[in-house]
Amino acid sequence: MRMVALVTGAARGIGLGIARRLACEGYDLAIGDIQEEATVGDTLSSLRGQGAEVLYCRTDIGAPEDRKQLVRQVQERYGRLHLLVNNAGVAPRERKDLLEATEESFEWVLRVNLQGPYFLTQAVANWMIEQRKASGEYTGCIINISSISASVASINRGEYCISKAGVSMSTSLWAIRLAEFGIPVYEVRPGIIKTDMTAGVRAKYDKLIAEGILLQARWGMPEDVAKAVALLAHGDLAYSTGQVIMVDGGFSVQRL
């Protein structure tokens, strides 16, 4: 029986890169994304062309009822789940200085980026525990996709940084809570990745990369993040629950 992975925000960008990699690795997929299904038909067809069964669920990860419906749909379609990848996230609609940022933006970003995956993890974790108790051969894994912004401050998008710092703490909390059930929880922390989210600041990052901000002088790609996710999903770091995998081209290496 094939393994099943639920990947949020997988209609494009990093999430799509992860979904493609997991399809190649033999996973069937459940995708939760805010996009209308009709707009991502070609994407879903390409994933199915890789041999994966694909369930698409239009989901606002920040909405409690949407999260419940997402889990129900996966249960009804597959009856099992082995991997949750919390990838869905948003950037502020406007990058504003801390002195000008709005509570509306703060609440929206944290609801989608932090509250959503936190409580989706809660629902999935309870289901994984049930599966573990039902079969000693069951293996489950949870992977949070955060950002270097979890620890690198950007004063024109404070709400985003705080949301990702919260995701990082969530990884530690869930790793502790689920350890007794043999369910590892990891964090993958991408750096400067070429996606739709970074399209609006491409010139800025092109300049920074050219000036040497990274040890590996190129943009990261969704495939780079996907490889790290696949490594963890395989269980190749099985004795490392709670750990953070940096996918940042050497950005975080301190230098003099």
PDB file of N, CA and C in Angstrom, residues 37-94:
ATOM      1  N   GLU A  37      -9.720  24.885  -7.916  1.00  0.00           N
ATOM      2  CA  GLU A  37      -9.195  23.683  -8.544  1.00  0.00           C
ATOM      3  C   GLU A  37      -9.077  23.828 -10.058  1.00  0.00           C
ATOM      4  N   ALA A  38     -10.008  24.547 -10.668  1.00  0.00           N
ATOM      5  CA  ALA A  38      -9.986  24.707 -12.120  1.00  0.00           C
ATOM      6  C   ALA A  38      -8.734  25.422 -12.602  1.00  0.00           C
ATOM      7  N   THR A  39      -8.142  26.250 -11.749  1.00  0.00           N
ATOM      8  CA  THR A  39      -6.953  27.006 -12.162  1.00  0.00           C
ATOM      9  C   THR A  39      -5.666  26.204 -12.035  1.00  0.00           C
ATOM     10  N   VAL A  40      -5.725  25.048 -11.389  1.00  0.00           N
ATOM     11  CA  VAL A  40      -4.513  24.257 -11.185  1.00  0.00           C
ATOM     12  C   VAL A  40      -4.640  22.876 -11.827  1.00  0.00           C
ATOM     13  N   GLY A  41      -5.534  22.761 -12.792  1.00  0.00           N
ATOM     14  CA  GLY A  41      -5.764  21.470 -13.433  1.00  0.00           C
ATOM     15  C   GLY A  41      -4.522  20.886 -14.081  1.00  0.00           C
ATOM     16  N   ASP A  42      -3.748  21.728 -14.777  1.00  0.00           N
ATOM     17  CA  ASP A  42      -2.535  21.235 -15.437  1.00  0.00           C
ATOM     18  C   ASP A  42      -1.516  20.745 -14.407  1.00  0.00           C
ATOM     19  N   THR A  43      -1.427  21.459 -13.294  1.00  0.00           N
ATOM     20  CA  THR A  43      -0.504  21.058 -12.231  1.00  0.00           C
ATOM     21  C   THR A  43      -0.887  19.697 -11.663  1.00  0.00           C
ATOM     22  N   LEU A  44      -2.178  19.510 -11.405  1.00  0.00           N
ATOM     23  CA  LEU A  44      -2.637  18.235 -10.862  1.00  0.00           C
ATOM     24  C   LEU A  44      -2.415  17.109 -11.870  1.00  0.00           C
ATOM     25  N   SER A  45      -2.639  17.401 -13.139  1.00  0.00           N
ATOM     26  CA  SER A  45      -2.418  16.384 -14.181  1.00  0.00           C
ATOM     27  C   SER A  45      -0.958  15.968 -14.244  1.00  0.00           C
ATOM     28  N   SER A  46      -0.052  16.945 -14.078  1.00  0.00           N
ATOM     29  CA  SER A  46       1.374  16.620 -14.129  1.00  0.00           C
ATOM     30  C   SER A  46       1.775  15.729 -12.955  1.00  0.00           C
ATOM     31  N   LEU A  47       1.184  15.962 -11.794  1.00  0.00           N
ATOM     32  CA  LEU A  47       1.477  15.123 -10.628  1.00  0.00           C
ATOM     33  C   LEU A  47       0.935  13.711 -10.840  1.00  0.00           C
ATOM     34  N   ARG A  48      -0.260  13.630 -11.384  1.00  0.00           N
ATOM     35  CA  ARG A  48      -0.827  12.308 -11.677  1.00  0.00           C
ATOM     36  C   ARG A  48      -0.010  11.588 -12.735  1.00  0.00           C
ATOM     37  N   GLY A  49       0.578  12.367 -13.643  1.00  0.00           N
ATOM     38  CA  GLY A  49       1.431  11.774 -14.660  1.00  0.00           C
ATOM     39  C   GLY A  49       2.693  11.151 -14.097  1.00  0.00           C
ATOM     40  N   GLN A  50       3.041  11.529 -12.866  1.00  0.00           N
ATOM     41  CA  GLN A  50       4.191  10.926 -12.193  1.00  0.00           C
ATOM     42  C   GLN A  50       3.806   9.650 -11.449  1.00  0.00           C
ATOM     43  N   GLY A  51       2.551   9.243 -11.578  1.00  0.00           N
ATOM     44  CA  GLY A  51       2.102   7.990 -10.970  1.00  0.00           C
ATOM     45  C   GLY A  51       1.396   8.138  -9.653  1.00  0.00           C
ATOM     46  N   ALA A  52       1.210   9.376  -9.192  1.00  0.00           N
ATOM     47  CA  ALA A  52       0.578   9.599  -7.891  1.00  0.00           C
ATOM     48  C   ALA A  52      -0.929   9.743  -8.038  1.00  0.00           C
ATOM     49  N   GLU A  53      -1.653   9.190  -7.080  1.00  0.00           N
ATOM     50  CA  GLU A  53      -3.058   9.546  -6.931  1.00  0.00           C
ATOM     51  C   GLU A  53      -3.088  10.889  -6.210  1.00  0.00           C
ATOM     52  N   VAL A  54      -3.918  11.811  -6.690  1.00  0.00           N
ATOM     53  CA  VAL A  54      -3.915  13.166  -6.149  1.00  0.00           C
ATOM     54  C   VAL A  54      -5.330  13.589  -5.764  1.00  0.00           C
ATOM     55  N   LEU A  55      -5.476  13.985  -4.511  1.00  0.00           N
ATOM     56  CA  LEU A  55      -6.717  14.576  -4.013  1.00  0.00           C
ATOM     57  C   LEU A  55      -6.465  16.063  -3.824  1.00  0.00           C
ATOM     58  N   TYR A  56      -7.276  16.891  -4.478  1.00  0.00           N
ATOM     59  CA  TYR A  56      -7.140  18.341  -4.305  1.00  0.00           C
ATOM     60  C   TYR A  56      -8.276  18.858  -3.442  1.00  0.00           C
ATOM     61  N   CYS A  57      -7.938  19.613  -2.413  1.00  0.00           N
ATOM     62  CA  CYS A  57      -8.933  20.169  -1.493  1.00  0.00           C
ATOM     63  C   CYS A  57      -8.733  21.677  -1.430  1.00  0.00           C
ATOM     64  N   ARG A  58      -9.702  22.429  -1.905  1.00  0.00           N
ATOM     65  CA  ARG A  58      -9.583  23.886  -1.798  1.00  0.00           C
ATOM     66  C   ARG A  58      -9.743  24.263  -0.330  1.00  0.00           C
ATOM     67  N   THR A  59      -8.711  24.874   0.231  1.00  0.00           N
ATOM     68  CA  THR A  59      -8.642  25.069   1.675  1.00  0.00           C
ATOM     69  C   THR A  59      -8.017  26.413   2.019  1.00  0.00           C
ATOM     70  N   ASP A  60      -8.654  27.160   2.887  1.00  0.00           N
ATOM     71  CA  ASP A  60      -8.030  28.301   3.547  1.00  0.00           C
ATOM     72  C   ASP A  60      -7.495  27.770   4.870  1.00  0.00           C
ATOM     73  N   ILE A  61      -6.194  27.588   4.958  1.00  0.00           N
ATOM     74  CA  ILE A  61      -5.610  26.933   6.120  1.00  0.00           C
ATOM     75  C   ILE A  61      -5.847  27.737   7.400  1.00  0.00           C
ATOM     76  N   GLY A  62      -6.181  29.018   7.256  1.00  0.00           N
ATOM     77  CA  GLY A  62      -6.453  29.835   8.429  1.00  0.00           C
ATOM     78  C   GLY A  62      -7.874  29.722   8.951  1.00  0.00           C
ATOM     79  N   ALA A  63      -8.713  28.943   8.241  1.00  0.00           N
ATOM     80  CA  ALA A  63     -10.121  28.812   8.632  1.00  0.00           C
ATOM     81  C   ALA A  63     -10.356  27.465   9.307  1.00  0.00           C
ATOM     82  N   PRO A  64     -10.828  27.444  10.544  1.00  0.00           N
ATOM     83  CA  PRO A  64     -11.002  26.175  11.267  1.00  0.00           C
ATOM     84  C   PRO A  64     -11.855  25.150  10.523  1.00  0.00           C
ATOM     85  N   GLU A  65     -12.972  25.566   9.959  1.00  0.00           N
ATOM     86  CA  GLU A  65     -13.843  24.613   9.264  1.00  0.00           C
ATOM     87  C   GLU A  65     -13.164  24.031   8.033  1.00  0.00           C
ATOM     88  N   ASP A  66     -12.379  24.857   7.342  1.00  0.00           N
ATOM     89  CA  ASP A  66     -11.644  24.361   6.172  1.00  0.00           C
ATOM     90  C   ASP A  66     -10.637  23.295   6.589  1.00  0.00           C
ATOM     91  N   ARG A  67      -9.975  23.513   7.713  1.00  0.00           N
ATOM     92  CA  ARG A  67      -8.994  22.523   8.177  1.00  0.00           C
ATOM     93  C   ARG A  67      -9.675  21.206   8.520  1.00  0.00           C
ATOM     94  N   LYS A  68     -10.814  21.297   9.205  1.00  0.00           N
ATOM     95  CA  LYS A  68     -11.546  20.075   9.560  1.00  0.00           C
ATOM     96  C   LYS A  68     -11.993  19.327   8.309  1.00  0.00           C
ATOM     97  N   GLN A  69     -12.497  20.079   7.334  1.00  0.00           N
ATOM     98  CA  GLN A  69     -12.946  19.464   6.093  1.00  0.00           C
ATOM     99  C   GLN A  69     -11.782  18.844   5.333  1.00  0.00           C
ATOM    100  N   LEU A  70     -10.617  19.483   5.370  1.00  0.00           N
ATOM    101  CA  LEU A  70      -9.427  18.946   4.710  1.00  0.00           C
ATOM    102  C   LEU A  70      -9.077  17.575   5.280  1.00  0.00           C
ATOM    103  N   VAL A  71      -9.031  17.462   6.594  1.00  0.00           N
ATOM    104  CA  VAL A  71      -8.697  16.180   7.221  1.00  0.00           C
ATOM    105  C   VAL A  71      -9.763  15.142   6.911  1.00  0.00           C
ATOM    106  N   ARG A  72     -11.034  15.550   6.952  1.00  0.00           N
ATOM    107  CA  ARG A  72     -12.113  14.609   6.627  1.00  0.00           C
ATOM    108  C   ARG A  72     -11.983  14.074   5.206  1.00  0.00           C
ATOM    109  N   GLN A  73     -11.656  14.949   4.270  1.00  0.00           N
ATOM    110  CA  GLN A  73     -11.534  14.525   2.881  1.00  0.00           C
ATOM    111  C   GLN A  73     -10.394  13.514   2.701  1.00  0.00           C
ATOM    112  N   VAL A  74      -9.291  13.753   3.391  1.00  0.00           N
ATOM    113  CA  VAL A  74      -8.164  12.811   3.305  1.00  0.00           C
ATOM    114  C   VAL A  74      -8.565  11.468   3.917  1.00  0.00           C
ATOM    115  N   GLN A  75      -9.250  11.516   5.044  1.00  0.00           N
ATOM    116  CA  GLN A  75      -9.702  10.278   5.689  1.00  0.00           C
ATOM    117  C   GLN A  75     -10.647   9.487   4.784  1.00  0.00           C
ATOM    118  N   GLU A  76     -11.577  10.203   4.156  1.00  0.00           N
ATOM    119  CA  GLU A  76     -12.555   9.533   3.304  1.00  0.00           C
ATOM    120  C   GLU A  76     -11.919   8.970   2.039  1.00  0.00           C
ATOM    121  N   ARG A  77     -10.951   9.690   1.467  1.00  0.00           N
ATOM    122  CA  ARG A  77     -10.348   9.259   0.210  1.00  0.00           C
ATOM    123  C   ARG A  77      -9.333   8.140   0.413  1.00  0.00           C
ATOM    124  N   TYR A  78      -8.460   8.296   1.417  1.00  0.00           N
ATOM    125  CA  TYR A  78      -7.349   7.370   1.579  1.00  0.00           C
ATOM    126  C   TYR A  78      -7.456   6.464   2.809  1.00  0.00           C
ATOM    127  N   GLY A  79      -8.079   6.956   3.860  1.00  0.00           N
ATOM    128  CA  GLY A  79      -8.165   6.174   5.082  1.00  0.00           C
ATOM    129  C   GLY A  79      -6.857   6.055   5.842  1.00  0.00           C
ATOM    130  N   ARG A  80      -5.861   6.808   5.431  1.00  0.00           N
ATOM    131  CA  ARG A  80      -4.536   6.752   6.068  1.00  0.00           C
ATOM    132  C   ARG A  80      -3.765   8.019   5.725  1.00  0.00           C
ATOM    133  N   LEU A  81      -2.791   8.337   6.562  1.00  0.00           N
ATOM    134  CA  LEU A  81      -1.911   9.477   6.299  1.00  0.00           C
ATOM    135  C   LEU A  81      -0.593   9.230   7.016  1.00  0.00           C
ATOM    136  N   HIS A  82       0.501   9.355   6.287  1.00  0.00           N
ATOM    137  CA  HIS A  82       1.832   9.083   6.837  1.00  0.00           C
ATOM    138  C   HIS A  82       2.689  10.335   7.002  1.00  0.00           C
ATOM    139  N   LEU A  83       2.396  11.361   6.209  1.00  0.00           N
ATOM    140  CA  LEU A  83       3.253  12.542   6.210  1.00  0.00           C
ATOM    141  C   LEU A  83       2.410  13.802   6.085  1.00  0.00           C
ATOM    142  N   LEU A  84       2.651  14.754   6.981  1.00  0.00           N
ATOM    143  CA  LEU A  84       2.068  16.086   6.876  1.00  0.00           C
ATOM    144  C   LEU A  84       3.183  17.086   6.643  1.00  0.00           C
ATOM    145  N   VAL A  85       3.068  17.874   5.585  1.00  0.00           N
ATOM    146  CA  VAL A  85       4.014  18.956   5.322  1.00  0.00           C
ATOM    147  C   VAL A  85       3.248  20.268   5.422  1.00  0.00           C
ATOM    148  N   ASN A  86       3.496  21.004   6.501  1.00  0.00           N
ATOM    149  CA  ASN A  86       2.865  22.316   6.708  1.00  0.00           C
ATOM    150  C   ASN A  86       3.661  23.368   5.936  1.00  0.00           C
ATOM    151  N   ASN A  87       3.209  23.656   4.733  1.00  0.00           N
ATOM    152  CA  ASN A  87       3.943  24.582   3.871  1.00  0.00           C
ATOM    153  C   ASN A  87       3.178  25.864   3.573  1.00  0.00           C
ATOM    154  N   ALA A  88       1.846  25.818   3.586  1.00  0.00           N
ATOM    155  CA  ALA A  88       1.053  26.985   3.188  1.00  0.00           C
ATOM    156  C   ALA A  88       1.416  28.207   4.021  1.00  0.00           C
ATOM    157  N   GLY A  89       1.546  29.334   3.348  1.00  0.00           N
ATOM    158  CA  GLY A  89       1.869  30.560   4.062  1.00  0.00           C
ATOM    159  C   GLY A  89       1.678  31.774   3.173  1.00  0.00           C
ATOM    160  N   VAL A  90       1.605  32.926   3.799  1.00  0.00           N
ATOM    161  CA  VAL A  90       1.423  34.181   3.074  1.00  0.00           C
ATOM    162  C   VAL A  90       2.437  35.201   3.580  1.00  0.00           C
ATOM    163  N   ALA A  91       2.739  36.162   2.709  1.00  0.00           N
ATOM    164  CA  ALA A  91       3.506  37.341   3.099  1.00  0.00           C
ATOM    165  C   ALA A  91       2.534  38.489   3.315  1.00  0.00           C
ATOM    166  N   PRO A  92       2.922  39.512   4.040  1.00  0.00           N
ATOM    167  CA  PRO A  92       2.037  40.673   4.175  1.00  0.00           C
ATOM    168  C   PRO A  92       1.663  41.215   2.802  1.00  0.00           C
ATOM    169  N   ARG A  93       0.431  41.657   2.656  1.00  0.00           N
ATOM    170  CA  ARG A  93       0.012  42.229   1.369  1.00  0.00           C
ATOM    171  C   ARG A  93       0.815  43.480   1.043  1.00  0.00           C
ATOM    172  N   GLU A  94       1.212  44.200   2.071  1.00  0.00           N
ATOM    173  CA  GLU A  94       2.100  45.352   1.918  1.00  0.00           C
ATOM    174  C   GLU A  94       3.214  45.247   2.943  1.00  0.00           C
TER     175      GLU A  94
END
